[in-house]
PDB file of C-alpha atoms in Angstrom:
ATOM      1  CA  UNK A   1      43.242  26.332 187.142  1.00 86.00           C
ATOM      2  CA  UNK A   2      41.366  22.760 187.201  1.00 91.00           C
ATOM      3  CA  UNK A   3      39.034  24.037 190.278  1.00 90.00           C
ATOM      4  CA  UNK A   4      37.853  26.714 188.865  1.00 90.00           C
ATOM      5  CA  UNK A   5      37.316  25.436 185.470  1.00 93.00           C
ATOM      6  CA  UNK A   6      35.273  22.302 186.862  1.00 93.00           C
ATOM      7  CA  UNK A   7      33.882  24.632 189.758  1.00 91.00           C
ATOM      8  CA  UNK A   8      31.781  25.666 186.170  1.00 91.00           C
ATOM      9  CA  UNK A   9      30.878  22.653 185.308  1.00 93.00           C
ATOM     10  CA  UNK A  10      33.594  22.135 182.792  1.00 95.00           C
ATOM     11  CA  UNK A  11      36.006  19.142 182.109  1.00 96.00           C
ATOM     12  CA  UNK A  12      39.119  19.521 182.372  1.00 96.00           C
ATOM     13  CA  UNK A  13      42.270  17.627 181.830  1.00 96.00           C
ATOM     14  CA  UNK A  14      45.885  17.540 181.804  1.00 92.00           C
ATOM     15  CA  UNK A  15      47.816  18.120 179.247  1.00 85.00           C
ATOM     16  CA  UNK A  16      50.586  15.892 177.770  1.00 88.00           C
ATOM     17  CA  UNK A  17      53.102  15.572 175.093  1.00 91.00           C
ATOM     18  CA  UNK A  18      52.905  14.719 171.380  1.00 93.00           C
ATOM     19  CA  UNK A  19      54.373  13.185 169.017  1.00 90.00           C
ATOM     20  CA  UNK A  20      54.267  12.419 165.318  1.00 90.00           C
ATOM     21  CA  UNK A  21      57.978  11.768 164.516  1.00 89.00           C
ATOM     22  CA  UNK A  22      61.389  12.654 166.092  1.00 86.00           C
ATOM     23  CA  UNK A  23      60.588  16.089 164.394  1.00 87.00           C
ATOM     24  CA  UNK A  24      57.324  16.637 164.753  1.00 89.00           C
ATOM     25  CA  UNK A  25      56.461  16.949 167.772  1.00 92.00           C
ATOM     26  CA  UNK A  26      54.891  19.246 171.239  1.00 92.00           C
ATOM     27  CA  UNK A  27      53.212  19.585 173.932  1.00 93.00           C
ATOM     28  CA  UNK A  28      49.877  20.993 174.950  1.00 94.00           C
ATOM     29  CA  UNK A  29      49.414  22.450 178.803  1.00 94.00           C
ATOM     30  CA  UNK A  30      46.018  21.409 179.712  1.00 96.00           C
ATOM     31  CA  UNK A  31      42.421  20.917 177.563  1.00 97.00           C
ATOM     32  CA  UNK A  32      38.994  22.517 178.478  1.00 97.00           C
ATOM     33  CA  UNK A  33      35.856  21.262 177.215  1.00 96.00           C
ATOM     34  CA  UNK A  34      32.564  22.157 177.186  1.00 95.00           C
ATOM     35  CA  UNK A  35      29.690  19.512 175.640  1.00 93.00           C
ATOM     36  CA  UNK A  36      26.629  22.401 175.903  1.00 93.00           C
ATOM     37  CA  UNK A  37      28.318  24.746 173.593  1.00 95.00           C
ATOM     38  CA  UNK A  38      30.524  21.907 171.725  1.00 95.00           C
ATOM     39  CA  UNK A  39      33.546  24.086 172.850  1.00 97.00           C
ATOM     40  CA  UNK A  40      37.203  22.691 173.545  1.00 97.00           C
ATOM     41  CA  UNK A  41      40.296  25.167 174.593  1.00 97.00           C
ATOM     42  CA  UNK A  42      43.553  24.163 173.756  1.00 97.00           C
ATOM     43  CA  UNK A  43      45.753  26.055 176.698  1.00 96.00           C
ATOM     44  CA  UNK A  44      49.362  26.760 176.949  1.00 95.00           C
ATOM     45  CA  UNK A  45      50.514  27.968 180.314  1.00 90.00           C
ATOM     46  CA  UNK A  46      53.552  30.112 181.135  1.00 79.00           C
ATOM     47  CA  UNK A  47      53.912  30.623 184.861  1.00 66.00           C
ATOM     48  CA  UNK A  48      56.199  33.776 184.925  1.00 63.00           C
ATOM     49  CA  UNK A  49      56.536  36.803 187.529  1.00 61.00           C
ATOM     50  CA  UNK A  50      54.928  40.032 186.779  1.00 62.00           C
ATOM     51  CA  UNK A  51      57.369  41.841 184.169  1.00 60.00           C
ATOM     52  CA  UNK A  52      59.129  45.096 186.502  1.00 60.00           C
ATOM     53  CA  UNK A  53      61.624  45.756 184.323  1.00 64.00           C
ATOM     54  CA  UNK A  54      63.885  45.281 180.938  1.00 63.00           C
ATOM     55  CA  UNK A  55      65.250  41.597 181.840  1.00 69.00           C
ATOM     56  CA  UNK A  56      61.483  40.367 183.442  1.00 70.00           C
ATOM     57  CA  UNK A  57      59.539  41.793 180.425  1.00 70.00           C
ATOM     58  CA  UNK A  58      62.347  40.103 178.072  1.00 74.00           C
ATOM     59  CA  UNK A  59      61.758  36.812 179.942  1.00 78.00           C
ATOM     60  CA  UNK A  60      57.825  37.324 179.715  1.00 79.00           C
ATOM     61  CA  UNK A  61      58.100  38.234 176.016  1.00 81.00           C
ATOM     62  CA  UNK A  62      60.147  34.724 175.445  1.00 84.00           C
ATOM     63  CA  UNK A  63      57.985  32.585 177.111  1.00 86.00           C
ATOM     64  CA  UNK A  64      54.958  33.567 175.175  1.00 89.00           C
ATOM     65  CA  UNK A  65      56.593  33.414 171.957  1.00 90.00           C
ATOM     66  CA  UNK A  66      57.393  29.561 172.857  1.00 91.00           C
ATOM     67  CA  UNK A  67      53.680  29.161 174.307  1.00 93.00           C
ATOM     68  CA  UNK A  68      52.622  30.787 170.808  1.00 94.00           C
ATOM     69  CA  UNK A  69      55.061  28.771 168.650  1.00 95.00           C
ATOM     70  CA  UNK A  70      53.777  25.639 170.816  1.00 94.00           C
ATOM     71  CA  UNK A  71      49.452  26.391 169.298  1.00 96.00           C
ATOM     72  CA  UNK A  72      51.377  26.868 165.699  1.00 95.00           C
ATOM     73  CA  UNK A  73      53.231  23.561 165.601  1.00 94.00           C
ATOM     74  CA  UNK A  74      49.941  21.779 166.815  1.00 95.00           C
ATOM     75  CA  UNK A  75      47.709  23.984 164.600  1.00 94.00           C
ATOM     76  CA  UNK A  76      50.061  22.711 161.751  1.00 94.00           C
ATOM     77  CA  UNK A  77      49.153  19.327 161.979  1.00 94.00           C
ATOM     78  CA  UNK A  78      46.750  17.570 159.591  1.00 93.00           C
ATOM     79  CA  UNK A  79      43.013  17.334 161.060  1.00 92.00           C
ATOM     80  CA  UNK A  80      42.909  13.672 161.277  1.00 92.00           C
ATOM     81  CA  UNK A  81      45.810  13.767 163.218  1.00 93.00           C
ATOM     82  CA  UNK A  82      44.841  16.297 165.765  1.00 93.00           C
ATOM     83  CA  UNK A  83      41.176  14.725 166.460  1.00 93.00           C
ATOM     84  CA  UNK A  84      43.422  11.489 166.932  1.00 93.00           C
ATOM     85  CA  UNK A  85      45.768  13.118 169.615  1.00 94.00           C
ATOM     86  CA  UNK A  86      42.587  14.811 171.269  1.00 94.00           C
ATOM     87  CA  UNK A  87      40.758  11.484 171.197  1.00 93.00           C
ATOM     88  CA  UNK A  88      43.654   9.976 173.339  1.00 92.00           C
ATOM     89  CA  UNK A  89      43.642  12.465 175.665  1.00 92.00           C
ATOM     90  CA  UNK A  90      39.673  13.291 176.284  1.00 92.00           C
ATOM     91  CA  UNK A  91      38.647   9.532 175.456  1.00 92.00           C
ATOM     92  CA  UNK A  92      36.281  10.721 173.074  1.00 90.00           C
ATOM     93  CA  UNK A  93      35.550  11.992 169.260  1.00 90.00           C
ATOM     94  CA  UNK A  94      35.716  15.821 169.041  1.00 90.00           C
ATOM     95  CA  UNK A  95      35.684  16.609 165.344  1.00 89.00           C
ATOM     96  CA  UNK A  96      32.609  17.914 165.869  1.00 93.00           C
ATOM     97  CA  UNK A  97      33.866  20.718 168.294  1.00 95.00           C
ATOM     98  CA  UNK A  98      34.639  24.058 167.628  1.00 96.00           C
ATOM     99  CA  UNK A  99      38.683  24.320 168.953  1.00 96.00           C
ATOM    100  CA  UNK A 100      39.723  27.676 170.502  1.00 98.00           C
ATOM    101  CA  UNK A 101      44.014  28.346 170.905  1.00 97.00           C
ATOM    102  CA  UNK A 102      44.222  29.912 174.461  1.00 97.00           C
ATOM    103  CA  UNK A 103      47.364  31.716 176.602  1.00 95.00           C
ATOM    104  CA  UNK A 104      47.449  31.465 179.857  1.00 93.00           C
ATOM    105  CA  UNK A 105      49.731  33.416 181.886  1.00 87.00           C
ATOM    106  CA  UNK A 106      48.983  35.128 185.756  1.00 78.00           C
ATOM    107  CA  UNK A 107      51.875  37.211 185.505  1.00 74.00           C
ATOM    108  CA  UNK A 108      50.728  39.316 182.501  1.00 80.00           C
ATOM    109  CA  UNK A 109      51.063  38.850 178.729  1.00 83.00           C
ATOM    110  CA  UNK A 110      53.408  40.961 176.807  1.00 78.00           C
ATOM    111  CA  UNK A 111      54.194  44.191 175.145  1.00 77.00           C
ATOM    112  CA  UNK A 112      52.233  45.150 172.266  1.00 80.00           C
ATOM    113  CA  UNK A 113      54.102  42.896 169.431  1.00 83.00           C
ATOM    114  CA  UNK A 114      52.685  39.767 171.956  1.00 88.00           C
ATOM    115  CA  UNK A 115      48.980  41.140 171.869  1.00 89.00           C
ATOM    116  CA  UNK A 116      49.519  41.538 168.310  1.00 90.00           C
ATOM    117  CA  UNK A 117      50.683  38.568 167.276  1.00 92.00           C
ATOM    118  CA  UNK A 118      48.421  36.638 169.442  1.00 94.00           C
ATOM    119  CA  UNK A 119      45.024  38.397 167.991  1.00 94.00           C
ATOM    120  CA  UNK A 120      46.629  37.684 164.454  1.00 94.00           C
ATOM    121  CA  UNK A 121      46.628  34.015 165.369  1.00 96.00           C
ATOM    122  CA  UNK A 122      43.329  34.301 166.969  1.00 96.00           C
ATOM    123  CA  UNK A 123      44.725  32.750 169.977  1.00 97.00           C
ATOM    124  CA  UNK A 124      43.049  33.770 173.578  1.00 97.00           C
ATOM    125  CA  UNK A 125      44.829  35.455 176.466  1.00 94.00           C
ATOM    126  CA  UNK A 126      43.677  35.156 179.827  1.00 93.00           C
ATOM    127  CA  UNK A 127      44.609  34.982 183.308  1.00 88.00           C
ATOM    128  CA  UNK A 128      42.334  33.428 185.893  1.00 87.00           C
ATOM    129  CA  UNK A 129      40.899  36.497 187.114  1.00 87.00           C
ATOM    130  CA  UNK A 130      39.939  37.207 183.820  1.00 90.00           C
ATOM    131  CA  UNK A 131      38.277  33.613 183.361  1.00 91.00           C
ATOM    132  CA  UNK A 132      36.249  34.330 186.901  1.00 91.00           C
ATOM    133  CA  UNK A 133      34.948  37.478 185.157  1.00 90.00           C
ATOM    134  CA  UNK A 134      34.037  35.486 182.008  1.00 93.00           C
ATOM    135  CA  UNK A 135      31.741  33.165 184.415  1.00 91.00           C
ATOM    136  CA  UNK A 136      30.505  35.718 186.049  1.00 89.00           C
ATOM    137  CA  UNK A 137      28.819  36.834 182.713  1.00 91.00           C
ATOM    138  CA  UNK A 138      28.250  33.851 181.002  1.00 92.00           C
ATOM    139  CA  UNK A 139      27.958  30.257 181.876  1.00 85.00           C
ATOM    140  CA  UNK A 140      29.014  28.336 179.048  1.00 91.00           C
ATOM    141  CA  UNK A 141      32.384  28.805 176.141  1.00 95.00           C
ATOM    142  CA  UNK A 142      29.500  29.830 173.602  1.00 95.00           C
ATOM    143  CA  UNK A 143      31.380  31.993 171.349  1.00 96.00           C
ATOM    144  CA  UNK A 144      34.330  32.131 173.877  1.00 97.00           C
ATOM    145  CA  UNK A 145      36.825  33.639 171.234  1.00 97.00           C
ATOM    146  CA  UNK A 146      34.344  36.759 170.675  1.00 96.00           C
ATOM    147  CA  UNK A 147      32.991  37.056 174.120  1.00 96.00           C
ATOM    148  CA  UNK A 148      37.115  37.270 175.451  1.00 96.00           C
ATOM    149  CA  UNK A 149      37.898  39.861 173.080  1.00 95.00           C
ATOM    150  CA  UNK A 150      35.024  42.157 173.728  1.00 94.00           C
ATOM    151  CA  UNK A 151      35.615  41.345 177.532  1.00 92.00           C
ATOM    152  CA  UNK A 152      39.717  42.609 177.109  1.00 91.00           C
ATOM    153  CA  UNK A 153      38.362  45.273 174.680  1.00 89.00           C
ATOM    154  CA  UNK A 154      35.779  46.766 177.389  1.00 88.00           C
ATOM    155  CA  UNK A 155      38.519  45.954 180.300  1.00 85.00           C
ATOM    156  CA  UNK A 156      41.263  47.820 178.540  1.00 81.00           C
ATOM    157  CA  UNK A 157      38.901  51.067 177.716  1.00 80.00           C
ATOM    158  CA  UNK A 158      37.941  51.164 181.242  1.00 78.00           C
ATOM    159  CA  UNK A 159      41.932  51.568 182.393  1.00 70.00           C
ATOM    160  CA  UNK A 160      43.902  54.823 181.418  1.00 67.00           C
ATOM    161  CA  UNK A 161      46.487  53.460 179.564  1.00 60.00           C
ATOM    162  CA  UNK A 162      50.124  55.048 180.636  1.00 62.00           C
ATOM    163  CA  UNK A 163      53.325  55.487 179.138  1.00 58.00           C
ATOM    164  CA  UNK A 164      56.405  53.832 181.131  1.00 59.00           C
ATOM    165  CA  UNK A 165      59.429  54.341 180.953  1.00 59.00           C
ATOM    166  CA  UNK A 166      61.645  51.154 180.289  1.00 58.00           C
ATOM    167  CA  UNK A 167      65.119  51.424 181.744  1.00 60.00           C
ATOM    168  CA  UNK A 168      67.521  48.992 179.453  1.00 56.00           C
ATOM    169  CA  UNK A 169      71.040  47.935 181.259  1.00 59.00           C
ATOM    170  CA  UNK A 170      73.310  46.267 179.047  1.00 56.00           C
ATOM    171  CA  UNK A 171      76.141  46.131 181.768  1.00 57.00           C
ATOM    172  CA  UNK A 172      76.394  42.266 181.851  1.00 56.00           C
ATOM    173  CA  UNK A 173      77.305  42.187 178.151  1.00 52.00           C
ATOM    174  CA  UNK A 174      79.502  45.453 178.192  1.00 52.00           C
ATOM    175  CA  UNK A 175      80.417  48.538 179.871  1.00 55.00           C
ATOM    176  CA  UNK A 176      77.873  51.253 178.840  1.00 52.00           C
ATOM    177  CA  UNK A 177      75.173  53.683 179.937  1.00 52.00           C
ATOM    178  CA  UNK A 178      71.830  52.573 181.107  1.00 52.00           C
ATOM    179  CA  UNK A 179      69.774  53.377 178.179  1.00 50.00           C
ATOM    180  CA  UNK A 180      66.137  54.385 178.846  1.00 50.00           C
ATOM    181  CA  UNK A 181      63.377  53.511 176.359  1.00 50.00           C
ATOM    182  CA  UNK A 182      59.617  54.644 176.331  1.00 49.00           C
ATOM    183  CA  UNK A 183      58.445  52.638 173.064  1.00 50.00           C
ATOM    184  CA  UNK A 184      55.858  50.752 174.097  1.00 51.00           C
ATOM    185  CA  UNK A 185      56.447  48.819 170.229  1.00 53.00           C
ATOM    186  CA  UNK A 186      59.604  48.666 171.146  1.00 52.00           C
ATOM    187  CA  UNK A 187      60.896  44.581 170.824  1.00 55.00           C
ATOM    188  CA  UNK A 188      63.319  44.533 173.514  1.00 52.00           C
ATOM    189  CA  UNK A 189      64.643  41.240 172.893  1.00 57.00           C
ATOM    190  CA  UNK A 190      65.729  42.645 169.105  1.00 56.00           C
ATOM    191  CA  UNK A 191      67.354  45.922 170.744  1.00 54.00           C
ATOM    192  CA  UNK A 192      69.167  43.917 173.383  1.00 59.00           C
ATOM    193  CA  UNK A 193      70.581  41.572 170.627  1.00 61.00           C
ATOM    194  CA  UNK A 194      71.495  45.169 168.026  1.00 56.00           C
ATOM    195  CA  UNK A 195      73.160  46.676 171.217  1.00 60.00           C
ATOM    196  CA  UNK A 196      75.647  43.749 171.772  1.00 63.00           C
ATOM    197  CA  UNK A 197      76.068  43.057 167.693  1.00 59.00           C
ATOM    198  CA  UNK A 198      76.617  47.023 167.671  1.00 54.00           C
ATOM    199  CA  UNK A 199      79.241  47.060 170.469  1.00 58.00           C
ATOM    200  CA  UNK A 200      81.378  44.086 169.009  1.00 62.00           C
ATOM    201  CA  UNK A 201      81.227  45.792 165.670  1.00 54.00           C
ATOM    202  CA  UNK A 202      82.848  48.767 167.434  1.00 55.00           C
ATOM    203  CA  UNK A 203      85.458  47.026 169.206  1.00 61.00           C
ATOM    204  CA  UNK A 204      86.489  45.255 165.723  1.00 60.00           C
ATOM    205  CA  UNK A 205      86.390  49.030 164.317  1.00 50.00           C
ATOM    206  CA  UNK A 206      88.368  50.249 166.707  1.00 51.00           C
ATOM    207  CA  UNK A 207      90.925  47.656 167.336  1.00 48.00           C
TER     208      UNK A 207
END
């Protein structure tokens, strides 16, 4: 991610942990910044494998909720004291910059409740390929919020989106069918956790 970010004449540095008390407290991935367009990314990367199937896309669908409560808990902090931690790690004032949340993840983003939630928050998702495209258009982060989500917009409505079928086994919790699933909405993690609350219910019921 650093090569290609500098390969466009871009700083870039490593992230590193935060902290204001024992409680308050995180960690951002890595920091992009741009001094043409007065533009600095805040990036949290999840390196996950491409989600094939109910366990994967649970697994993807956790790890951006954590990347996503990771921007919040920073986000949530008073201005002083993020310019402060910035300062530390860029060596340099920024309070002038305009500060864009970013995801990061090669092996793809989420269902639709991540998209969701991420646009909500105004957070960015990329991949690299995605950030190669950007370059290839544009040369600087002017507007890089916008820009991304007209990018993803035109992106998406060039693909025919398709329906696939999800196939759920809950076999490691209990002994039951494979249940198949075709919601697209449909919050996996949530059904898994119904599924197994439902089943000891039953038991109880029928005990």
């Amino acid at each position: 991610m650093r090569a290609i970010f500098e390969s466009y004449s871009l700083s870039f540095y490593e992230g590193r942990k935060w902290e204001i008390s024992k409680k308050i407290k995180g960690e951002i991935d890595a920091i992009v910044v741009c001094t043409v367009s007065k533009t600095l990314l805040i990036i949290q990367t999840k390196t996950v494998i491409a989600a094939s199937n109910y366990r994967t896309v649970s697994n993807l669908q956790s790890n951006m909720y954590v990347a996503i409560e990771q921007i919040q808990r920073f986000n949530d902090l008073e201005p002083n004291k993020k310019n402060q931690i910035l300062k530390e790690i860029i060596g340099e004032d920024i309070s002038n910059y305009n500060i864009v949340n970013c995801v990061n993840s090669d092996g793809g983003i989420g269902t639709a409740l991540i998209w969701d939630k991420l646009y909500s928050l105004n957070i960015v998702p990329f991949n690299m390929a995605v950030i190669v495209k950007y370059f290839n258009e544009h040369k600087d982060l002017f507007d890089f919020k916008t820009r991304m989500y007209l990018m993803i917009e035109e992106l998406t409505k060039s693909v025919k989106p398709e329906l696939r079928q999800c196939e759920i086994n809950f076999d490691e919790y209990f002994d039951a069918l494979t249940i198949f699933h075709d919601d697209v909405l449909a919050d996996y993690d949530a059904l898994a956790k119904d599924a197994i609350n439902f089943h000891k219910k039953m038991s109880e019921v029928l005990i």
